[in-house]
PDB file of C-alpha atoms in Angstrom:
ATOM      1  CA  MET A  66      50.795 -55.294-152.339  1.00  0.00           C
ATOM      2  CA  ASN A  67      53.069 -56.916-149.779  1.00  0.00           C
ATOM      3  CA  ALA A  68      54.113 -55.809-146.296  1.00  0.00           C
ATOM      4  CA  ILE A  69      57.367 -54.166-147.463  1.00  0.00           C
ATOM      5  CA  GLU A  70      55.567 -52.081-150.100  1.00  0.00           C
ATOM      6  CA  SER A  71      52.945 -51.123-147.527  1.00  0.00           C
ATOM      7  CA  LEU A  72      55.653 -50.002-145.095  1.00  0.00           C
ATOM      8  CA  ILE A  73      57.524 -48.005-147.762  1.00  0.00           C
ATOM      9  CA  LEU A  74      54.390 -46.226-148.966  1.00  0.00           C
ATOM     10  CA  GLY A  75      53.184 -45.603-145.402  1.00  0.00           C
ATOM     11  CA  VAL A  76      56.541 -44.121-144.374  1.00  0.00           C
ATOM     12  CA  PHE A  77      56.643 -41.958-147.484  1.00  0.00           C
ATOM     13  CA  GLN A  78      53.100 -40.744-146.914  1.00  0.00           C
ATOM     14  CA  GLY A  79      53.880 -39.789-143.320  1.00  0.00           C
ATOM     15  CA  PHE A  80      57.255 -38.277-144.198  1.00  0.00           C
ATOM     16  CA  SER A  81      56.085 -36.146-147.099  1.00  0.00           C
ATOM     17  CA  GLU A  82      52.533 -35.239-146.023  1.00  0.00           C
ATOM     18  CA  PHE A  83      53.679 -32.530-143.615  1.00  0.00           C
ATOM     19  CA  LEU A  84      57.201 -31.659-144.738  1.00  0.00           C
ATOM     20  CA  PRO A  85      57.028 -29.053-147.539  1.00  0.00           C
ATOM     21  CA  ILE A  86      58.171 -31.454-150.264  1.00  0.00           C
ATOM     22  CA  SER A  87      54.786 -32.709-151.617  1.00  0.00           C
ATOM     23  CA  SER A  88      53.560 -36.171-150.675  1.00  0.00           C
ATOM     24  CA  SER A  89      51.637 -36.552-153.942  1.00  0.00           C
ATOM     25  CA  GLY A  90      54.671 -35.605-156.024  1.00  0.00           C
ATOM     26  CA  HIS A  91      56.985 -37.973-154.191  1.00  0.00           C
ATOM     27  CA  LEU A  92      54.473 -40.793-154.471  1.00  0.00           C
ATOM     28  CA  VAL A  93      54.428 -40.391-158.266  1.00  0.00           C
ATOM     29  CA  ILE A  94      58.249 -40.446-158.344  1.00  0.00           C
ATOM     30  CA  LEU A  95      58.442 -43.415-155.975  1.00  0.00           C
ATOM     31  CA  GLN A  96      56.004 -45.413-158.073  1.00  0.00           C
ATOM     32  CA  ARG A  97      58.010 -44.701-161.241  1.00  0.00           C
ATOM     33  CA  LEU A  98      61.381 -45.562-159.673  1.00  0.00           C
ATOM     34  CA  PHE A  99      60.393 -48.771-157.897  1.00  0.00           C
ATOM     35  CA  ASN A 100      57.365 -49.802-159.933  1.00  0.00           C
ATOM     36  CA  LEU A 101      55.232 -49.659-156.802  1.00  0.00           C
ATOM     37  CA  THR A 102      51.489 -49.339-156.919  1.00  0.00           C
ATOM     38  CA  SER A 103      49.084 -47.803-154.426  1.00  0.00           C
ATOM     39  CA  ASP A 104      46.013 -48.057-156.612  1.00  0.00           C
ATOM     40  CA  ASN A 105      44.096 -49.956-153.959  1.00  0.00           C
ATOM     41  CA  ILE A 106      41.700 -47.328-152.636  1.00  0.00           C
ATOM     42  CA  VAL A 107      41.349 -49.053-149.272  1.00  0.00           C
ATOM     43  CA  PHE A 108      45.102 -48.721-148.699  1.00  0.00           C
ATOM     44  CA  GLU A 109      45.041 -45.042-149.670  1.00  0.00           C
ATOM     45  CA  VAL A 110      42.245 -44.466-147.161  1.00  0.00           C
ATOM     46  CA  SER A 111      44.274 -46.165-144.422  1.00  0.00           C
ATOM     47  CA  VAL A 112      47.458 -44.094-144.935  1.00  0.00           C
ATOM     48  CA  HIS A 113      45.475 -40.851-145.225  1.00  0.00           C
ATOM     49  CA  PHE A 114      43.721 -41.744-141.985  1.00  0.00           C
ATOM     50  CA  GLY A 115      47.122 -42.367-140.388  1.00  0.00           C
ATOM     51  CA  THR A 116      48.358 -38.868-141.251  1.00  0.00           C
ATOM     52  CA  LEU A 117      45.043 -37.401-140.109  1.00  0.00           C
ATOM     53  CA  LEU A 118      45.592 -39.025-136.715  1.00  0.00           C
ATOM     54  CA  SER A 119      49.055 -37.410-136.615  1.00  0.00           C
ATOM     55  CA  VAL A 120      47.541 -33.920-136.753  1.00  0.00           C
ATOM     56  CA  VAL A 121      44.898 -34.847-134.200  1.00  0.00           C
ATOM     57  CA  ALA A 122      47.592 -36.161-131.841  1.00  0.00           C
ATOM     58  CA  VAL A 123      49.533 -32.877-132.009  1.00  0.00           C
ATOM     59  CA  TYR A 124      46.605 -30.438-132.061  1.00  0.00           C
ATOM     60  CA  TYR A 125      43.876 -32.363-130.213  1.00  0.00           C
ATOM     61  CA  SER A 126      43.352 -29.555-127.685  1.00  0.00           C
ATOM     62  CA  ASP A 127      42.941 -26.861-130.360  1.00  0.00           C
ATOM     63  CA  LEU A 128      40.714 -29.097-132.474  1.00  0.00           C
ATOM     64  CA  TRP A 129      38.427 -29.979-129.584  1.00  0.00           C
ATOM     65  CA  LYS A 130      38.052 -26.324-128.550  1.00  0.00           C
ATOM     66  CA  MET A 131      37.428 -25.286-132.167  1.00  0.00           C
ATOM     67  CA  ILE A 132      34.705 -27.877-132.720  1.00  0.00           C
ATOM     68  CA  ALA A 133      32.989 -27.112-129.413  1.00  0.00           C
ATOM     69  CA  SER A 134      33.225 -23.338-129.932  1.00  0.00           C
ATOM     70  CA  PHE A 135      32.051 -23.521-133.542  1.00  0.00           C
ATOM     71  CA  PHE A 136      28.818 -25.364-132.841  1.00  0.00           C
ATOM     72  CA  SER A 137      28.052 -23.479-129.643  1.00  0.00           C
ATOM     73  CA  GLY A 138      28.793 -20.173-131.356  1.00  0.00           C
ATOM     74  CA  LEU A 139      26.873 -21.045-134.502  1.00  0.00           C
ATOM     75  CA  PHE A 140      23.657 -21.542-132.567  1.00  0.00           C
ATOM     76  CA  SER A 141      24.184 -18.737-130.081  1.00  0.00           C
ATOM     77  CA  GLN A 142      21.929 -15.699-130.010  1.00  0.00           C
ATOM     78  CA  ASN A 143      24.760 -13.300-130.807  1.00  0.00           C
ATOM     79  CA  ILE A 144      27.146 -14.789-133.375  1.00  0.00           C
ATOM     80  CA  ARG A 145      28.994 -11.502-133.890  1.00  0.00           C
ATOM     81  CA  SER A 146      29.784 -11.191-130.209  1.00  0.00           C
ATOM     82  CA  ASN A 147      30.980 -14.784-130.171  1.00  0.00           C
ATOM     83  CA  PHE A 148      33.186 -14.099-133.165  1.00  0.00           C
ATOM     84  CA  ARG A 149      34.785 -11.085-131.476  1.00  0.00           C
ATOM     85  CA  ASN A 150      35.320 -12.680-128.077  1.00  0.00           C
ATOM     86  CA  ASN A 151      35.970 -16.370-128.731  1.00  0.00           C
ATOM     87  CA  GLU A 152      39.373 -17.103-130.271  1.00  0.00           C
ATOM     88  CA  TYR A 153      38.521 -20.693-131.156  1.00  0.00           C
ATOM     89  CA  PHE A 154      35.212 -19.785-132.784  1.00  0.00           C
ATOM     90  CA  ARG A 155      37.097 -17.298-134.988  1.00  0.00           C
ATOM     91  CA  LEU A 156      39.743 -19.890-135.772  1.00  0.00           C
ATOM     92  CA  ALA A 157      37.106 -22.432-136.806  1.00  0.00           C
ATOM     93  CA  VAL A 158      35.424 -19.860-139.063  1.00  0.00           C
ATOM     94  CA  PHE A 159      38.771 -19.011-140.678  1.00  0.00           C
ATOM     95  CA  VAL A 160      39.428 -22.713-141.319  1.00  0.00           C
ATOM     96  CA  VAL A 161      36.033 -22.975-143.033  1.00  0.00           C
ATOM     97  CA  ILE A 162      36.825 -19.905-145.172  1.00  0.00           C
ATOM     98  CA  ALA A 163      40.241 -21.281-146.146  1.00  0.00           C
ATOM     99  CA  THR A 164      38.799 -24.704-147.001  1.00  0.00           C
ATOM    100  CA  ILE A 165      36.310 -23.379-149.568  1.00  0.00           C
ATOM    101  CA  PRO A 166      38.733 -22.716-152.494  1.00  0.00           C
ATOM    102  CA  ALA A 167      40.264 -26.209-152.449  1.00  0.00           C
ATOM    103  CA  GLY A 168      36.811 -27.743-152.046  1.00  0.00           C
ATOM    104  CA  LEU A 169      35.517 -25.906-155.114  1.00  0.00           C
ATOM    105  CA  VAL A 170      38.573 -26.786-157.204  1.00  0.00           C
ATOM    106  CA  GLY A 171      38.382 -30.425-156.133  1.00  0.00           C
ATOM    107  CA  VAL A 172      34.723 -30.716-157.110  1.00  0.00           C
ATOM    108  CA  LEU A 173      34.769 -28.643-160.318  1.00  0.00           C
ATOM    109  CA  PHE A 174      38.030 -29.985-161.760  1.00  0.00           C
ATOM    110  CA  LYS A 175      38.030 -33.531-160.337  1.00  0.00           C
ATOM    111  CA  ASP A 176      38.321 -35.300-163.712  1.00  0.00           C
ATOM    112  CA  PHE A 177      41.075 -32.979-164.957  1.00  0.00           C
ATOM    113  CA  ILE A 178      43.100 -33.395-161.763  1.00  0.00           C
ATOM    114  CA  GLU A 179      42.782 -37.183-161.860  1.00  0.00           C
ATOM    115  CA  GLY A 180      43.888 -37.130-165.502  1.00  0.00           C
ATOM    116  CA  ILE A 181      47.183 -35.355-164.759  1.00  0.00           C
ATOM    117  CA  PHE A 182      47.827 -36.814-161.325  1.00  0.00           C
ATOM    118  CA  HIS A 183      50.394 -39.389-162.440  1.00  0.00           C
ATOM    119  CA  SER A 184      52.358 -37.136-164.809  1.00  0.00           C
ATOM    120  CA  VAL A 185      56.020 -37.356-163.798  1.00  0.00           C
ATOM    121  CA  ARG A 186      56.953 -34.377-165.993  1.00  0.00           C
ATOM    122  CA  LEU A 187      54.316 -32.225-164.314  1.00  0.00           C
ATOM    123  CA  VAL A 188      55.673 -33.251-160.910  1.00  0.00           C
ATOM    124  CA  GLY A 189      59.152 -32.142-161.963  1.00  0.00           C
ATOM    125  CA  VAL A 190      57.851 -28.692-162.894  1.00  0.00           C
ATOM    126  CA  THR A 191      55.651 -28.263-159.823  1.00  0.00           C
ATOM    127  CA  LEU A 192      58.411 -29.351-157.435  1.00  0.00           C
ATOM    128  CA  ILE A 193      60.556 -26.570-158.887  1.00  0.00           C
ATOM    129  CA  VAL A 194      57.646 -24.162-158.320  1.00  0.00           C
ATOM    130  CA  THR A 195      57.444 -25.374-154.708  1.00  0.00           C
ATOM    131  CA  GLY A 196      61.182 -24.829-154.306  1.00  0.00           C
ATOM    132  CA  VAL A 197      60.950 -21.263-155.603  1.00  0.00           C
ATOM    133  CA  LEU A 198      58.010 -20.551-153.296  1.00  0.00           C
ATOM    134  CA  LEU A 199      59.914 -21.853-150.264  1.00  0.00           C
ATOM    135  CA  PHE A 200      62.984 -19.820-151.216  1.00  0.00           C
ATOM    136  CA  LEU A 201      60.905 -16.633-151.431  1.00  0.00           C
ATOM    137  CA  THR A 202      59.812 -17.041-147.792  1.00  0.00           C
ATOM    138  CA  ARG A 203      63.312 -15.857-146.868  1.00  0.00           C
ATOM    139  CA  PHE A 204      62.165 -12.379-147.872  1.00  0.00           C
ATOM    140  CA  ALA A 205      58.780 -12.477-146.126  1.00  0.00           C
ATOM    141  CA  LYS A 206      58.470  -9.729-143.532  1.00  0.00           C
ATOM    142  CA  ILE A 207      57.047 -11.148-140.320  1.00  0.00           C
ATOM    143  CA  GLN A 208      54.769  -8.458-138.903  1.00  0.00           C
ATOM    144  CA  ASN A 209      52.895 -10.604-136.351  1.00  0.00           C
ATOM    145  CA  ARG A 210      49.571  -9.618-137.855  1.00  0.00           C
ATOM    146  CA  LYS A 211      46.463 -11.306-136.532  1.00  0.00           C
ATOM    147  CA  LEU A 212      44.882 -14.064-138.570  1.00  0.00           C
ATOM    148  CA  GLY A 213      41.797 -12.662-140.288  1.00  0.00           C
ATOM    149  CA  GLY A 214      39.364 -13.295-143.101  1.00  0.00           C
ATOM    150  CA  TRP A 215      41.514 -11.962-145.936  1.00  0.00           C
ATOM    151  CA  ASN A 216      44.700 -13.839-145.079  1.00  0.00           C
ATOM    152  CA  SER A 217      42.668 -16.986-144.349  1.00  0.00           C
ATOM    153  CA  LEU A 218      41.275 -16.729-147.875  1.00  0.00           C
ATOM    154  CA  LEU A 219      44.770 -16.153-149.284  1.00  0.00           C
ATOM    155  CA  ILE A 220      46.049 -19.264-147.516  1.00  0.00           C
ATOM    156  CA  GLY A 221      43.021 -21.168-148.818  1.00  0.00           C
ATOM    157  CA  LEU A 222      43.790 -20.111-152.404  1.00  0.00           C
ATOM    158  CA  PHE A 223      47.352 -21.378-152.028  1.00  0.00           C
ATOM    159  CA  GLN A 224      45.985 -24.658-150.667  1.00  0.00           C
ATOM    160  CA  ALA A 225      43.741 -24.983-153.737  1.00  0.00           C
ATOM    161  CA  PHE A 226      46.831 -24.594-155.922  1.00  0.00           C
ATOM    162  CA  ALA A 227      48.436 -27.444-153.948  1.00  0.00           C
ATOM    163  CA  ILE A 228      45.897 -29.911-155.350  1.00  0.00           C
ATOM    164  CA  LEU A 229      48.376 -30.263-158.223  1.00  0.00           C
ATOM    165  CA  PRO A 230      50.864 -33.102-157.567  1.00  0.00           C
ATOM    166  CA  GLY A 231      54.258 -31.665-156.697  1.00  0.00           C
ATOM    167  CA  ILE A 232      52.909 -28.517-155.047  1.00  0.00           C
ATOM    168  CA  SER A 233      53.343 -28.991-151.309  1.00  0.00           C
ATOM    169  CA  ARG A 234      50.200 -28.280-149.301  1.00  0.00           C
ATOM    170  CA  SER A 235      52.103 -27.409-146.125  1.00  0.00           C
ATOM    171  CA  GLY A 236      54.728 -25.523-148.120  1.00  0.00           C
ATOM    172  CA  SER A 237      52.211 -23.391-149.991  1.00  0.00           C
ATOM    173  CA  THR A 238      49.932 -22.654-147.026  1.00  0.00           C
ATOM    174  CA  ILE A 239      52.711 -21.819-144.562  1.00  0.00           C
ATOM    175  CA  SER A 240      54.359 -19.655-147.226  1.00  0.00           C
ATOM    176  CA  ALA A 241      51.074 -17.827-147.817  1.00  0.00           C
ATOM    177  CA  GLY A 242      50.755 -17.223-144.087  1.00  0.00           C
ATOM    178  CA  LEU A 243      54.271 -15.810-143.913  1.00  0.00           C
ATOM    179  CA  PHE A 244      53.676 -13.603-146.965  1.00  0.00           C
ATOM    180  CA  SER A 245      50.515 -12.240-145.321  1.00  0.00           C
ATOM    181  CA  GLY A 246      52.517 -11.112-142.288  1.00  0.00           C
ATOM    182  CA  ILE A 247      51.349 -13.504-139.560  1.00  0.00           C
ATOM    183  CA  SER A 248      53.911 -15.070-137.230  1.00  0.00           C
ATOM    184  CA  ARG A 249      55.815 -18.234-138.159  1.00  0.00           C
ATOM    185  CA  MET A 250      54.140 -20.458-135.580  1.00  0.00           C
ATOM    186  CA  GLU A 251      50.688 -19.042-136.319  1.00  0.00           C
ATOM    187  CA  ALA A 252      51.224 -19.787-140.014  1.00  0.00           C
ATOM    188  CA  ALA A 253      52.305 -23.354-139.237  1.00  0.00           C
ATOM    189  CA  ARG A 254      49.508 -23.927-136.741  1.00  0.00           C
ATOM    190  CA  PHE A 255      46.835 -22.695-139.142  1.00  0.00           C
ATOM    191  CA  SER A 256      48.299 -24.759-141.979  1.00  0.00           C
ATOM    192  CA  PHE A 257      48.117 -27.983-140.005  1.00  0.00           C
ATOM    193  CA  LEU A 258      44.663 -27.264-138.583  1.00  0.00           C
ATOM    194  CA  LEU A 259      43.587 -26.565-142.157  1.00  0.00           C
ATOM    195  CA  SER A 260      44.948 -29.961-143.190  1.00  0.00           C
ATOM    196  CA  VAL A 261      42.304 -31.735-141.086  1.00  0.00           C
ATOM    197  CA  PRO A 262      39.293 -30.951-143.327  1.00  0.00           C
ATOM    198  CA  ALA A 263      41.530 -31.377-146.404  1.00  0.00           C
ATOM    199  CA  VAL A 264      42.753 -34.853-145.449  1.00  0.00           C
ATOM    200  CA  LEU A 265      39.380 -35.808-143.976  1.00  0.00           C
ATOM    201  CA  GLY A 266      37.667 -34.759-147.205  1.00  0.00           C
ATOM    202  CA  ALA A 267      40.089 -36.809-149.310  1.00  0.00           C
ATOM    203  CA  THR A 268      39.585 -39.810-147.020  1.00  0.00           C
ATOM    204  CA  ILE A 269      35.789 -39.552-147.255  1.00  0.00           C
ATOM    205  CA  LEU A 270      35.869 -39.255-151.055  1.00  0.00           C
ATOM    206  CA  GLU A 271      38.136 -42.289-151.319  1.00  0.00           C
ATOM    207  CA  GLY A 272      35.877 -44.140-148.881  1.00  0.00           C
ATOM    208  CA  LYS A 273      32.891 -43.372-151.115  1.00  0.00           C
ATOM    209  CA  ASP A 274      34.797 -44.878-154.049  1.00  0.00           C
ATOM    210  CA  VAL A 275      35.378 -48.027-152.006  1.00  0.00           C
ATOM    211  CA  LEU A 276      31.639 -48.382-151.433  1.00  0.00           C
ATOM    212  CA  ALA A 277      30.744 -47.422-155.005  1.00  0.00           C
ATOM    213  CA  VAL A 278      33.042 -49.736-156.962  1.00  0.00           C
ATOM    214  CA  GLY A 279      33.522 -52.469-154.399  1.00  0.00           C
ATOM    215  CA  VAL A 280      37.310 -52.747-154.734  1.00  0.00           C
ATOM    216  CA  ALA A 281      39.143 -55.712-153.329  1.00  0.00           C
ATOM    217  CA  VAL A 282      40.082 -55.273-149.690  1.00  0.00           C
ATOM    218  CA  LEU A 283      43.705 -55.910-148.745  1.00  0.00           C
ATOM    219  CA  ASP A 284      44.775 -58.112-145.870  1.00  0.00           C
ATOM    220  CA  TRP A 285      44.131 -56.222-142.630  1.00  0.00           C
ATOM    221  CA  LYS A 286      47.807 -56.581-141.659  1.00  0.00           C
ATOM    222  CA  ILE A 287      48.858 -54.713-144.820  1.00  0.00           C
ATOM    223  CA  LEU A 288      46.401 -51.919-144.049  1.00  0.00           C
ATOM    224  CA  LEU A 289      47.541 -51.749-140.425  1.00  0.00           C
ATOM    225  CA  ILE A 290      51.202 -51.491-141.434  1.00  0.00           C
ATOM    226  CA  GLY A 291      50.378 -48.603-143.758  1.00  0.00           C
ATOM    227  CA  LEU A 292      48.236 -46.821-141.168  1.00  0.00           C
ATOM    228  CA  ILE A 293      50.673 -47.184-138.254  1.00  0.00           C
ATOM    229  CA  SER A 294      53.755 -46.270-140.291  1.00  0.00           C
ATOM    230  CA  SER A 295      52.076 -43.184-141.789  1.00  0.00           C
ATOM    231  CA  PHE A 296      50.863 -42.136-138.317  1.00  0.00           C
ATOM    232  CA  ILE A 297      54.221 -42.505-136.539  1.00  0.00           C
ATOM    233  CA  VAL A 298      56.315 -40.948-139.295  1.00  0.00           C
ATOM    234  CA  GLY A 299      53.688 -38.247-139.863  1.00  0.00           C
ATOM    235  CA  TYR A 300      53.717 -37.316-136.176  1.00  0.00           C
ATOM    236  CA  LEU A 301      57.518 -37.094-136.083  1.00  0.00           C
ATOM    237  CA  SER A 302      57.614 -35.134-139.348  1.00  0.00           C
ATOM    238  CA  LEU A 303      55.046 -32.641-138.084  1.00  0.00           C
ATOM    239  CA  LYS A 304      56.958 -32.074-134.839  1.00  0.00           C
ATOM    240  CA  PHE A 305      60.200 -31.695-136.767  1.00  0.00           C
ATOM    241  CA  LEU A 306      58.715 -29.141-139.168  1.00  0.00           C
ATOM    242  CA  LEU A 307      57.333 -27.058-136.301  1.00  0.00           C
ATOM    243  CA  LYS A 308      60.868 -26.718-134.927  1.00  0.00           C
ATOM    244  CA  ILE A 309      62.190 -25.789-138.372  1.00  0.00           C
ATOM    245  CA  VAL A 310      59.513 -23.118-138.847  1.00  0.00           C
ATOM    246  CA  GLN A 311      60.072 -21.712-135.360  1.00  0.00           C
ATOM    247  CA  SER A 312      63.799 -21.364-136.023  1.00  0.00           C
ATOM    248  CA  GLY A 313      63.156 -19.437-139.254  1.00  0.00           C
ATOM    249  CA  LYS A 314      64.716 -22.102-141.474  1.00  0.00           C
ATOM    250  CA  PHE A 315      61.630 -23.015-143.503  1.00  0.00           C
ATOM    251  CA  SER A 316      63.362 -22.048-146.758  1.00  0.00           C
ATOM    252  CA  TRP A 317      65.975 -24.771-146.182  1.00  0.00           C
ATOM    253  CA  PHE A 318      63.680 -27.203-148.000  1.00  0.00           C
ATOM    254  CA  ALA A 319      63.919 -25.126-151.196  1.00  0.00           C
ATOM    255  CA  PRO A 320      67.207 -26.615-152.517  1.00  0.00           C
ATOM    256  CA  TYR A 321      65.849 -30.130-152.012  1.00  0.00           C
ATOM    257  CA  CYS A 322      62.650 -29.443-153.977  1.00  0.00           C
ATOM    258  CA  LEU A 323      64.545 -27.633-156.737  1.00  0.00           C
ATOM    259  CA  THR A 324      67.058 -30.485-157.040  1.00  0.00           C
ATOM    260  CA  VAL A 325      64.472 -33.284-157.062  1.00  0.00           C
ATOM    261  CA  GLY A 326      62.322 -31.367-159.534  1.00  0.00           C
ATOM    262  CA  LEU A 327      65.248 -30.830-161.898  1.00  0.00           C
ATOM    263  CA  LEU A 328      66.431 -34.457-161.640  1.00  0.00           C
ATOM    264  CA  THR A 329      62.880 -35.640-162.303  1.00  0.00           C
ATOM    265  CA  LEU A 330      62.685 -33.579-165.499  1.00  0.00           C
ATOM    266  CA  LEU A 331      66.108 -34.763-166.672  1.00  0.00           C
ATOM    267  CA  PHE A 332      65.990 -38.469-165.883  1.00  0.00           C
ATOM    268  CA  LEU A 333      62.371 -39.548-165.470  1.00  0.00           C
TER     269      LEU A 333
END
């Protein structure tokens, strides 16, 4: 892998990780179109870490309060009281609840998922599914309900579905939040906070593979280009999407996903 390929893949990772267009699906398409490869696990770890830093940069205050509240609340004498009175303890618990489905699917169906992960035809179909899902958010009734256990679980189930390449993680989780009646910004906020354990988990698993198989390490400059480009573009993409969600135009990404999915099925 050279510096240009590293930059392209880093930019694409940052651009598509948070926008509801599926980073995994676009990576499969990009590799087919330009014969690019990102099979070096060390590089994948670096770009995932870059997008993880993007979320931390935007939500560092929430994340810090959640972590502190979770561990202090977990070992407190009255957990129930803490849950009722501490917003960030509740939020941390809901993130844990929503993370469980994807964690179970990732562990139980790891081999199956890896086997289909580079299927271009599957990506075409799942991008169309993502487009339909985004379009349906136009009809979601925003009732400003509070985030709770049941809608956290619903969002988590949608995130588990997004393990398939072509299903957008942010698209599916924000859509689930909107369908459950919580506010637009609450749905977006929870989706991105939920991405931290998801991306962190993927990074750790890939890191374990690095240690297990001893893959060749790329030049540190290549890794740095991928990390920095995915961080900067990821940060800008996240900020941009928050404005889109706030303005009620989340479904605008639907035509793009439908078009790319259809073109992928027809020509790739």
